[in-house]
mmCIF file of C-alpha atoms in Angstrom:
data_model
loop_
_atom_site.group_PDB
_atom_site.id
_atom_site.type_symbol
_atom_site.label_atom_id
_atom_site.label_comp_id
_atom_site.label_asym_id
_atom_site.label_seq_id
_atom_site.Cartn_x
_atom_site.Cartn_y
_atom_site.Cartn_z
ATOM 1 C CA ALA A 13 95.821 93.406 82.264
ATOM 2 C CA VAL A 14 93.144 94.561 84.706
ATOM 3 C CA TYR A 15 95.797 96.453 86.702
ATOM 4 C CA ASP A 16 96.879 98.307 83.541
ATOM 5 C CA GLU A 17 93.266 98.838 82.507
ATOM 6 C CA ILE A 18 92.369 100.678 85.732
ATOM 7 C CA GLY A 19 95.481 102.855 85.487
ATOM 8 C CA GLY A 20 97.816 101.051 87.866
ATOM 9 C CA LEU A 21 98.082 102.064 91.503
ATOM 10 C CA SER A 22 97.061 105.667 90.791
ATOM 11 C CA GLY A 23 93.961 104.588 88.930
ATOM 12 C CA ALA A 24 93.021 102.135 91.673
ATOM 13 C CA LEU A 25 93.381 104.850 94.320
ATOM 14 C CA ALA A 26 91.250 107.267 92.321
ATOM 15 C CA ALA A 27 88.613 104.601 91.672
ATOM 16 C CA ARG A 28 88.408 103.727 95.378
ATOM 17 C CA ALA A 29 88.118 107.399 96.370
ATOM 18 C CA GLU A 30 85.404 107.956 93.774
ATOM 19 C CA ALA A 31 83.503 104.894 95.040
ATOM 20 C CA LEU A 32 83.568 106.289 98.585
ATOM 21 C CA HIS A 33 82.379 109.653 97.287
ATOM 22 C CA THR A 34 79.522 107.972 95.440
ATOM 23 C CA GLU A 35 78.308 106.116 98.543
ATOM 24 C CA ALA A 36 78.411 109.286 100.681
ATOM 25 C CA ASP A 37 75.405 111.479 101.406
ATOM 26 C CA SER A 38 75.358 115.226 100.708
ATOM 27 C CA ALA A 39 76.865 116.318 104.043
ATOM 28 C CA GLN A 40 79.562 113.665 103.775
ATOM 29 C CA ARG A 41 80.425 114.760 100.229
ATOM 30 C CA ASP A 42 80.876 118.333 101.426
ATOM 31 C CA ALA A 43 83.048 117.008 104.249
ATOM 32 C CA ILE A 44 85.187 115.003 101.798
ATOM 33 C CA ARG A 45 85.952 118.218 99.921
ATOM 34 C CA ARG A 46 86.754 120.106 103.154
ATOM 35 C CA VAL A 47 88.899 117.318 104.608
ATOM 36 C CA PHE A 48 90.989 116.851 101.473
ATOM 37 C CA GLY A 49 91.356 120.629 101.201
ATOM 38 C CA ARG A 50 92.773 120.738 104.726
ATOM 39 C CA LEU A 51 95.098 117.850 103.922
ATOM 40 C CA THR A 52 96.551 119.489 100.809
ATOM 41 C CA ASP A 53 99.113 122.249 100.380
ATOM 42 C CA PRO A 54 98.045 123.868 97.112
ATOM 43 C CA GLY A 55 101.040 124.452 94.883
ATOM 44 C CA GLU A 56 101.480 127.786 93.178
ATOM 45 C CA GLU A 57 103.884 126.861 90.415
ATOM 46 C CA THR A 58 104.439 123.348 91.700
ATOM 47 C CA ALA A 59 102.389 120.223 92.240
ATOM 48 C CA ASP A 60 99.933 120.066 95.125
ATOM 49 C CA LEU A 61 101.415 118.297 98.143
ATOM 50 C CA ARG A 62 99.855 116.375 100.982
ATOM 51 C CA ARG A 63 100.023 117.926 104.420
ATOM 52 C CA ARG A 64 99.641 116.421 107.869
ATOM 53 C CA ALA A 65 96.955 117.862 110.157
ATOM 54 C CA PRO A 66 95.727 117.097 113.663
ATOM 55 C CA ILE A 67 92.660 114.874 113.568
ATOM 56 C CA ALA A 68 90.962 117.282 115.980
ATOM 57 C CA ASP A 69 91.159 119.962 113.260
ATOM 58 C CA ILE A 70 89.602 117.678 110.644
ATOM 59 C CA GLY A 71 87.017 115.357 112.098
ATOM 60 C CA ASP A 72 85.302 117.626 114.592
ATOM 61 C CA GLU A 73 81.823 117.045 113.165
ATOM 62 C CA GLU A 74 79.989 113.849 112.285
ATOM 63 C CA ALA A 75 80.568 114.079 108.522
ATOM 64 C CA GLY A 76 84.277 114.844 108.988
ATOM 65 C CA ALA A 77 84.638 111.859 111.315
ATOM 66 C CA TRP A 78 82.918 109.703 108.664
ATOM 67 C CA VAL A 79 85.457 110.834 106.051
ATOM 68 C CA ILE A 80 88.398 110.041 108.311
ATOM 69 C CA GLU A 81 86.980 106.654 109.230
ATOM 70 C CA ARG A 82 85.961 105.525 105.729
ATOM 71 C CA PHE A 83 88.944 106.898 103.799
ATOM 72 C CA GLY A 84 91.275 105.621 106.534
ATOM 73 C CA ALA A 85 89.746 102.135 106.321
ATOM 74 C CA ALA A 86 90.274 102.280 102.542
ATOM 75 C CA ARG A 87 93.934 103.195 103.219
ATOM 76 C CA LEU A 88 93.607 106.488 101.412
ATOM 77 C CA LEU A 89 94.472 108.323 104.634
ATOM 78 C CA THR A 90 97.230 107.439 107.092
ATOM 79 C CA PHE A 91 97.484 108.192 110.772
ATOM 80 C CA ASP A 92 100.355 109.115 113.056
ATOM 81 C CA ARG A 93 101.151 111.382 116.009
ATOM 82 C CA ASP A 94 102.716 114.829 116.035
ATOM 83 C CA VAL A 95 106.297 114.545 117.287
ATOM 84 C CA ALA A 96 106.065 117.608 119.547
ATOM 85 C CA THR A 97 102.493 117.518 120.864
ATOM 86 C CA ARG A 98 101.735 113.767 120.522
ATOM 87 C CA GLU A 99 98.353 114.714 119.034
ATOM 88 C CA PRO A 100 96.902 112.176 116.586
ATOM 89 C CA THR A 101 97.397 113.324 112.988
ATOM 90 C CA VAL A 102 96.085 112.349 109.575
ATOM 91 C CA GLU A 103 97.384 112.828 106.042
ATOM 92 C CA VAL A 104 96.682 111.666 102.508
ATOM 93 C CA ALA A 105 98.343 108.275 102.096
ATOM 94 C CA HIS A 106 99.479 108.737 98.498
ATOM 95 C CA GLU A 107 100.237 112.035 96.755
ATOM 96 C CA ALA A 108 99.200 110.294 93.538
ATOM 97 C CA LEU A 109 95.614 110.693 94.750
ATOM 98 C CA LEU A 110 96.049 114.484 94.595
ATOM 99 C CA ARG A 111 96.950 114.200 90.907
ATOM 100 C CA GLU A 112 94.916 111.215 89.724
ATOM 101 C CA TRP A 113 91.466 111.570 91.301
ATOM 102 C CA PRO A 114 89.735 113.860 88.773
ATOM 103 C CA ARG A 115 87.132 115.102 91.255
ATOM 104 C CA LEU A 116 89.802 116.093 93.803
ATOM 105 C CA VAL A 117 91.933 117.745 91.122
ATOM 106 C CA ALA A 118 88.912 119.863 90.090
ATOM 107 C CA TRP A 119 88.127 120.759 93.717
ATOM 108 C CA LEU A 120 91.698 121.818 94.382
ATOM 109 C CA ASP A 121 91.757 123.954 91.245
ATOM 110 C CA GLU A 122 88.477 125.643 92.210
ATOM 111 C CA ASP A 123 89.477 126.176 95.840
ATOM 112 C CA ARG A 124 93.152 127.056 95.384
ATOM 113 C CA ASP A 125 92.960 130.682 96.608
ATOM 114 C CA LEU A 126 90.516 129.814 99.382
ATOM 115 C CA LEU A 127 92.802 127.008 100.591
ATOM 116 C CA ARG A 128 95.866 129.251 100.606
ATOM 117 C CA THR A 129 94.013 131.869 102.649
ATOM 118 C CA ALA A 130 92.575 129.261 105.042
ATOM 119 C CA HIS A 131 96.011 127.656 105.549
ATOM 120 C CA ALA A 132 97.587 131.078 106.199
ATOM 121 C CA ILE A 133 94.895 131.879 108.758
ATOM 122 C CA ALA A 134 95.351 128.466 110.387
ATOM 123 C CA GLY A 135 99.093 129.035 110.699
ATOM 124 C CA ALA A 136 98.667 132.525 112.146
ATOM 125 C CA ALA A 137 95.903 131.352 114.509
ATOM 126 C CA THR A 138 98.036 128.470 115.763
ATOM 127 C CA THR A 139 100.974 130.825 116.391
ATOM 128 C CA TRP A 140 98.649 133.245 118.193
ATOM 129 C CA ASP A 141 97.093 130.480 120.297
ATOM 130 C CA ARG A 142 100.375 128.785 121.235
ATOM 131 C CA GLY A 143 101.983 132.160 121.955
ATOM 132 C CA GLY A 144 99.464 133.077 124.624
ATOM 133 C CA ARG A 145 97.023 134.915 122.351
ATOM 134 C CA GLN A 146 99.047 138.116 122.197
ATOM 135 C CA ASP A 147 97.603 141.136 120.354
ATOM 136 C CA ALA A 148 100.881 141.520 118.481
ATOM 137 C CA ASP A 149 100.152 138.261 116.623
ATOM 138 C CA LEU A 150 96.720 139.362 115.365
ATOM 139 C CA TYR A 151 95.890 140.266 111.774
ATOM 140 C CA ARG A 152 95.453 143.855 110.688
ATOM 141 C CA GLY A 153 94.751 145.681 107.454
ATOM 142 C CA GLY A 154 94.373 143.705 104.240
ATOM 143 C CA ARG A 155 95.077 140.335 105.823
ATOM 144 C CA LEU A 156 92.291 140.936 108.342
ATOM 145 C CA GLU A 157 89.888 141.954 105.558
ATOM 146 C CA GLY A 158 90.711 138.757 103.639
ATOM 147 C CA ALA A 159 90.225 136.650 106.776
ATOM 148 C CA VAL A 160 86.865 138.265 107.563
ATOM 149 C CA ASP A 161 85.759 137.712 103.963
ATOM 150 C CA LEU A 162 86.701 134.035 104.170
ATOM 151 C CA ALA A 163 84.902 133.673 107.510
ATOM 152 C CA LEU A 164 81.747 135.086 105.921
ATOM 153 C CA GLU A 165 81.992 133.156 102.636
ATOM 154 C CA ALA A 166 83.249 129.769 103.834
ATOM 155 C CA PRO A 167 83.069 129.447 107.630
ATOM 156 C CA ASP A 168 83.162 125.653 107.315
ATOM 157 C CA ARG A 169 86.766 125.916 106.097
ATOM 158 C CA LEU A 170 87.914 127.370 109.428
ATOM 159 C CA ARG A 171 88.715 125.670 112.720
ATOM 160 C CA ALA A 172 87.270 127.039 115.975
ATOM 161 C CA VAL A 173 90.617 128.631 116.893
ATOM 162 C CA ASP A 174 90.695 130.315 113.460
ATOM 163 C CA GLY A 175 87.319 131.909 114.179
ATOM 164 C CA ASP A 176 88.548 133.058 117.600
ATOM 165 C CA PHE A 177 91.653 134.521 115.969
ATOM 166 C CA ILE A 178 89.666 136.421 113.339
ATOM 167 C CA GLU A 179 87.226 137.769 115.939
ATOM 168 C CA ALA A 180 90.073 138.843 118.249
ATOM 169 C CA SER A 181 91.782 140.513 115.272
ATOM 170 C CA ARG A 182 88.577 142.307 114.331
ATOM 171 C CA VAL A 183 87.982 143.501 117.919
ATOM 172 C CA ALA A 184 91.596 144.681 118.273
ATOM 173 C CA ALA A 185 91.443 146.534 114.939
ATOM 174 C CA GLU A 186 88.182 148.228 115.970
ATOM 175 C CA SER A 187 89.708 149.204 119.317
ATOM 176 C CA GLU A 188 92.757 150.655 117.556
ATOM 177 C CA ARG A 189 90.479 152.586 115.176
ATOM 178 C CA VAL A 190 88.532 154.089 118.112
ATOM 179 C CA GLN A 191 91.773 154.983 119.902
ATOM 180 C CA GLU A 192 93.056 156.646 116.731
ATOM 181 C CA GLN A 193 89.847 158.671 116.436
ATOM 182 C CA HIS A 194 90.251 159.862 120.043
ATOM 183 C CA ARG A 195 93.882 160.770 119.385
ATOM 184 C CA VAL A 196 92.912 162.774 116.289
ATOM 185 C CA ARG A 197 90.167 164.600 118.231
ATOM 186 C CA ARG A 198 92.599 165.506 121.011
ATOM 187 C CA LEU A 199 95.110 166.700 118.473
ATOM 188 C CA ARG A 200 92.476 168.863 116.729
ATOM 189 C CA ARG A 201 91.471 170.411 120.057
ATOM 190 C CA LEU A 202 95.086 171.213 120.804
ATOM 191 C CA VAL A 203 95.583 172.762 117.379
#
């Protein structure tokens, strides 16, 4: 009866997550939102899905480490290793938590566009970093503008390599703009 009253497994998961949120301080609560955002693939026309991430990308500050430790101890997060790199990884233990914890559902709804942009930047930055940081992999145009906006509005949603990627993209775009101006000036002189 108690099991049914709390909503079964999903309700128990949500209640445990909410209890951990309640015991957290302000910085830890912000970290909970960031960590679960990084561990979720926001669905567009589908349900949100859990995603695996390297622990180094999640718990790089004290509050993030607290989230990983506490939610892991509560078995709301699971740990493994990346098959290719052998890096320790973390992911949400039960996708039901993404649907049944009202606070998380609200956060994901509010942050949906931000999360999509941050995940796209993370993917591009990882490709750029693993590929030897080639200029050809950098953002330009509208994607760069969106990345710079996100870096200004929510820098806490970006990893260090994401910031490096955005800065390298910005510098390369500025360099290309200056080169284009010089080319136009030379062309005008010739004409």
